[in-house]
PDB file of C-alpha atoms in Angstrom:
ATOM      1  CA  GLN Y 798     -15.094  32.721  65.483  1.00 82.00           C
ATOM      2  CA  VAL Y 799     -12.032  32.298  67.291  1.00 88.00           C
ATOM      3  CA  GLN Y 800     -11.909  29.635  70.276  1.00 93.00           C
ATOM      4  CA  LEU Y 801      -9.113  31.040  72.887  1.00 95.00           C
ATOM      5  CA  VAL Y 802      -7.985  28.497  76.081  1.00 96.00           C
ATOM      6  CA  GLU Y 803      -6.085  29.549  79.306  1.00 97.00           C
ATOM      7  CA  SER Y 804      -4.075  27.358  80.950  1.00 97.00           C
ATOM      8  CA  GLY Y 805      -1.528  27.643  84.566  1.00 98.00           C
ATOM      9  CA  GLY Y 806      -3.409  28.873  86.668  1.00 97.00           C
ATOM     10  CA  GLY Y 807      -3.297  27.610  89.773  1.00 97.00           C
ATOM     11  CA  LEU Y 808      -3.007  28.106  93.978  1.00 98.00           C
ATOM     12  CA  VAL Y 809       0.271  29.895  94.751  1.00 98.00           C
ATOM     13  CA  GLN Y 810       2.697  31.578  98.295  1.00 98.00           C
ATOM     14  CA  ALA Y 811       2.578  34.867  98.174  1.00 98.00           C
ATOM     15  CA  GLY Y 812       5.624  35.929  96.542  1.00 98.00           C
ATOM     16  CA  GLY Y 813       5.991  33.214  93.779  1.00 98.00           C
ATOM     17  CA  SER Y 814       5.625  32.668  90.402  1.00 98.00           C
ATOM     18  CA  LEU Y 815       2.936  31.183  87.449  1.00 98.00           C
ATOM     19  CA  ARG Y 816       2.825  31.095  83.632  1.00 98.00           C
ATOM     20  CA  LEU Y 817      -0.315  31.682  82.071  1.00 98.00           C
ATOM     21  CA  SER Y 818      -0.930  30.777  78.837  1.00 98.00           C
ATOM     22  CA  CYS Y 819      -3.944  31.185  75.884  1.00 97.00           C
ATOM     23  CA  ALA Y 820      -3.653  29.034  72.656  1.00 95.00           C
ATOM     24  CA  ALA Y 821      -6.247  29.798  70.115  1.00 93.00           C
ATOM     25  CA  SER Y 822      -7.702  28.233  67.720  1.00 87.00           C
ATOM     26  CA  GLY Y 823     -10.038  28.662  64.524  1.00 81.00           C
ATOM     27  CA  ARG Y 824      -9.706  31.224  62.674  1.00 72.00           C
ATOM     28  CA  THR Y 825      -6.332  33.229  62.901  1.00 67.00           C
ATOM     29  CA  PHE Y 826      -6.343  35.904  65.155  1.00 73.00           C
ATOM     30  CA  ASP Y 827      -3.936  37.883  62.904  1.00 79.00           C
ATOM     31  CA  GLY Y 828      -4.433  41.579  63.370  1.00 87.00           C
ATOM     32  CA  TYR Y 829      -6.296  40.912  66.994  1.00 92.00           C
ATOM     33  CA  SER Y 830      -4.349  42.757  69.744  1.00 96.00           C
ATOM     34  CA  MET Y 831      -4.366  40.431  73.109  1.00 97.00           C
ATOM     35  CA  GLY Y 832      -5.704  41.339  76.602  1.00 98.00           C
ATOM     36  CA  TRP Y 833      -5.404  39.452  80.285  1.00 98.00           C
ATOM     37  CA  PHE Y 834      -8.396  40.824  82.334  1.00 98.00           C
ATOM     38  CA  ARG Y 835      -8.956  39.348  85.590  1.00 98.00           C
ATOM     39  CA  GLN Y 836     -12.256  38.839  88.276  1.00 98.00           C
ATOM     40  CA  ALA Y 837     -11.935  38.156  91.947  1.00 97.00           C
ATOM     41  CA  LEU Y 838     -15.300  36.866  93.551  1.00 96.00           C
ATOM     42  CA  GLY Y 839     -18.059  39.151  94.397  1.00 96.00           C
ATOM     43  CA  LYS Y 840     -16.119  42.557  92.296  1.00 97.00           C
ATOM     44  CA  GLU Y 841     -16.165  44.052  88.289  1.00 97.00           C
ATOM     45  CA  ARG Y 842     -13.647  42.064  85.662  1.00 97.00           C
ATOM     46  CA  GLU Y 843     -10.730  44.397  85.518  1.00 98.00           C
ATOM     47  CA  PHE Y 844      -7.654  44.911  83.028  1.00 98.00           C
ATOM     48  CA  VAL Y 845      -4.504  43.190  83.393  1.00 98.00           C
ATOM     49  CA  ALA Y 846      -2.258  43.635  79.841  1.00 98.00           C
ATOM     50  CA  ALA Y 847      -2.680  43.886  76.428  1.00 98.00           C
ATOM     51  CA  ILE Y 848      -0.460  43.545  73.258  1.00 98.00           C
ATOM     52  CA  ASN Y 849      -0.784  44.660  70.280  1.00 97.00           C
ATOM     53  CA  TRP Y 850      -0.904  41.805  67.065  1.00 95.00           C
ATOM     54  CA  SER Y 851       3.106  42.713  66.222  1.00 95.00           C
ATOM     55  CA  SER Y 852       4.177  42.954  70.228  1.00 96.00           C
ATOM     56  CA  SER Y 853       5.581  46.267  69.581  1.00 97.00           C
ATOM     57  CA  SER Y 854       2.939  47.867  71.903  1.00 97.00           C
ATOM     58  CA  THR Y 855       2.030  47.198  75.515  1.00 98.00           C
ATOM     59  CA  ILE Y 856      -0.396  48.094  78.329  1.00 98.00           C
ATOM     60  CA  TYR Y 857      -0.597  46.944  82.384  1.00 98.00           C
ATOM     61  CA  ALA Y 858      -2.694  47.865  84.994  1.00 98.00           C
ATOM     62  CA  GLU Y 859      -0.872  49.838  87.321  1.00 98.00           C
ATOM     63  CA  SER Y 860      -1.921  47.455  90.815  1.00 98.00           C
ATOM     64  CA  VAL Y 861       0.876  44.912  88.169  1.00 98.00           C
ATOM     65  CA  LYS Y 862       3.795  46.823  85.944  1.00 98.00           C
ATOM     66  CA  GLY Y 863       7.069  45.576  87.003  1.00 98.00           C
ATOM     67  CA  ARG Y 864       5.589  42.060  88.140  1.00 98.00           C
ATOM     68  CA  PHE Y 865       3.497  40.752  85.076  1.00 98.00           C
ATOM     69  CA  THR Y 866       5.210  40.603  81.896  1.00 98.00           C
ATOM     70  CA  ILE Y 867       2.857  39.749  78.543  1.00 98.00           C
ATOM     71  CA  SER Y 868       3.844  37.897  75.296  1.00 98.00           C
ATOM     72  CA  ARG Y 869       2.419  36.942  72.292  1.00 96.00           C
ATOM     73  CA  ASP Y 870       4.029  33.741  70.044  1.00 95.00           C
ATOM     74  CA  ASN Y 871       1.768  34.749  65.999  1.00 93.00           C
ATOM     75  CA  ALA Y 872       3.899  30.956  65.031  1.00 92.00           C
ATOM     76  CA  LYS Y 873       2.020  29.185  67.616  1.00 93.00           C
ATOM     77  CA  ASN Y 874      -0.911  31.475  67.619  1.00 92.00           C
ATOM     78  CA  THR Y 875      -0.465  31.818  71.322  1.00 95.00           C
ATOM     79  CA  GLY Y 876       0.295  34.483  74.543  1.00 97.00           C
ATOM     80  CA  THR Y 877       1.807  34.284  77.786  1.00 98.00           C
ATOM     81  CA  LEU Y 878       1.453  36.471  80.792  1.00 98.00           C
ATOM     82  CA  GLN Y 879       3.851  35.873  82.905  1.00 98.00           C
ATOM     83  CA  MET Y 880       3.320  37.263  86.504  1.00 98.00           C
ATOM     84  CA  ASN Y 881       5.940  36.970  89.258  1.00 98.00           C
ATOM     85  CA  SER Y 882       6.012  38.440  93.047  1.00 98.00           C
ATOM     86  CA  LEU Y 883       1.844  37.298  93.338  1.00 98.00           C
ATOM     87  CA  LYS Y 884       0.257  38.492  96.027  1.00 98.00           C
ATOM     88  CA  PRO Y 885      -2.912  37.289  98.115  1.00 97.00           C
ATOM     89  CA  GLU Y 886      -5.003  40.283  95.541  1.00 97.00           C
ATOM     90  CA  ASP Y 887      -3.617  39.291  92.636  1.00 98.00           C
ATOM     91  CA  THR Y 888      -6.010  36.146  93.350  1.00 98.00           C
ATOM     92  CA  ALA Y 889      -9.014  36.418  90.053  1.00 98.00           C
ATOM     93  CA  VAL Y 890     -10.214  34.434  87.399  1.00 98.00           C
ATOM     94  CA  TYR Y 891      -8.195  34.999  85.050  1.00 98.00           C
ATOM     95  CA  TYR Y 892      -9.961  35.607  81.177  1.00 98.00           C
ATOM     96  CA  CYS Y 893      -7.429  36.276  77.943  1.00 98.00           C
ATOM     97  CA  ALA Y 894      -8.889  38.061  74.855  1.00 97.00           C
ATOM     98  CA  VAL Y 895      -8.653  39.088  71.634  1.00 96.00           C
ATOM     99  CA  GLY Y 896      -9.359  42.690  69.908  1.00 95.00           C
ATOM    100  CA  TYR Y 897      -8.519  45.997  69.724  1.00 95.00           C
ATOM    101  CA  LEU Y 898      -5.744  47.279  71.842  1.00 96.00           C
ATOM    102  CA  ALA Y 899      -6.697  48.767  74.862  1.00 97.00           C
ATOM    103  CA  THR Y 900      -8.111  47.852  79.002  1.00 98.00           C
ATOM    104  CA  THR Y 901     -11.423  48.262  78.517  1.00 97.00           C
ATOM    105  CA  PRO Y 902     -14.090  44.796  78.080  1.00 97.00           C
ATOM    106  CA  GLY Y 903     -15.740  45.882  75.519  1.00 97.00           C
ATOM    107  CA  ALA Y 904     -13.278  46.227  72.865  1.00 97.00           C
ATOM    108  CA  TYR Y 905     -12.063  42.893  73.182  1.00 97.00           C
ATOM    109  CA  LYS Y 906     -14.315  40.465  70.595  1.00 94.00           C
ATOM    110  CA  PHE Y 907     -13.138  36.961  71.685  1.00 95.00           C
ATOM    111  CA  TRP Y 908     -13.331  35.342  75.545  1.00 97.00           C
ATOM    112  CA  GLY Y 909     -11.591  32.250  76.877  1.00 97.00           C
ATOM    113  CA  GLN Y 910     -13.455  30.897  79.482  1.00 97.00           C
ATOM    114  CA  GLY Y 911     -11.494  31.537  82.753  1.00 97.00           C
ATOM    115  CA  THR Y 912      -8.522  29.936  84.668  1.00 98.00           C
ATOM    116  CA  GLN Y 913      -8.010  30.459  88.373  1.00 98.00           C
ATOM    117  CA  VAL Y 914      -5.139  31.699  90.467  1.00 98.00           C
ATOM    118  CA  THR Y 915      -5.341  31.730  93.719  1.00 98.00           C
ATOM    119  CA  VAL Y 916      -2.630  33.864  95.490  1.00 98.00           C
ATOM    120  CA  SER Y 917      -2.147  32.159  99.408  1.00 97.00           C
ATOM    121  CA  SER Y 918      -0.507  34.650 101.995  1.00 93.00           C
TER     122      SER Y 918
END
């Protein structure tokens, strides 16, 4: 079992930045890819970004490409999502997950509890 805890969410004005972190504990997440998803109120969970174990491959949703950057530090069992040029439509609960590199939630086996990101206009 892998436990994931997200942090770094909060309230920010449009155009601002936030850096989300995901800390893993319990069983190591060796070999797993890490993904970030988000869910806005009343909407389905959607893919944001993903990175493979070696950080050699990343995937981004079109809506965040060029603004968000995903990274990970396997030695520290952490992952990050740097979010720049935030927009009100980025408002959502953000979740980190580990599993197989994909854009679909079903590919990810372990999930964090989420952290709220609110972008004011």
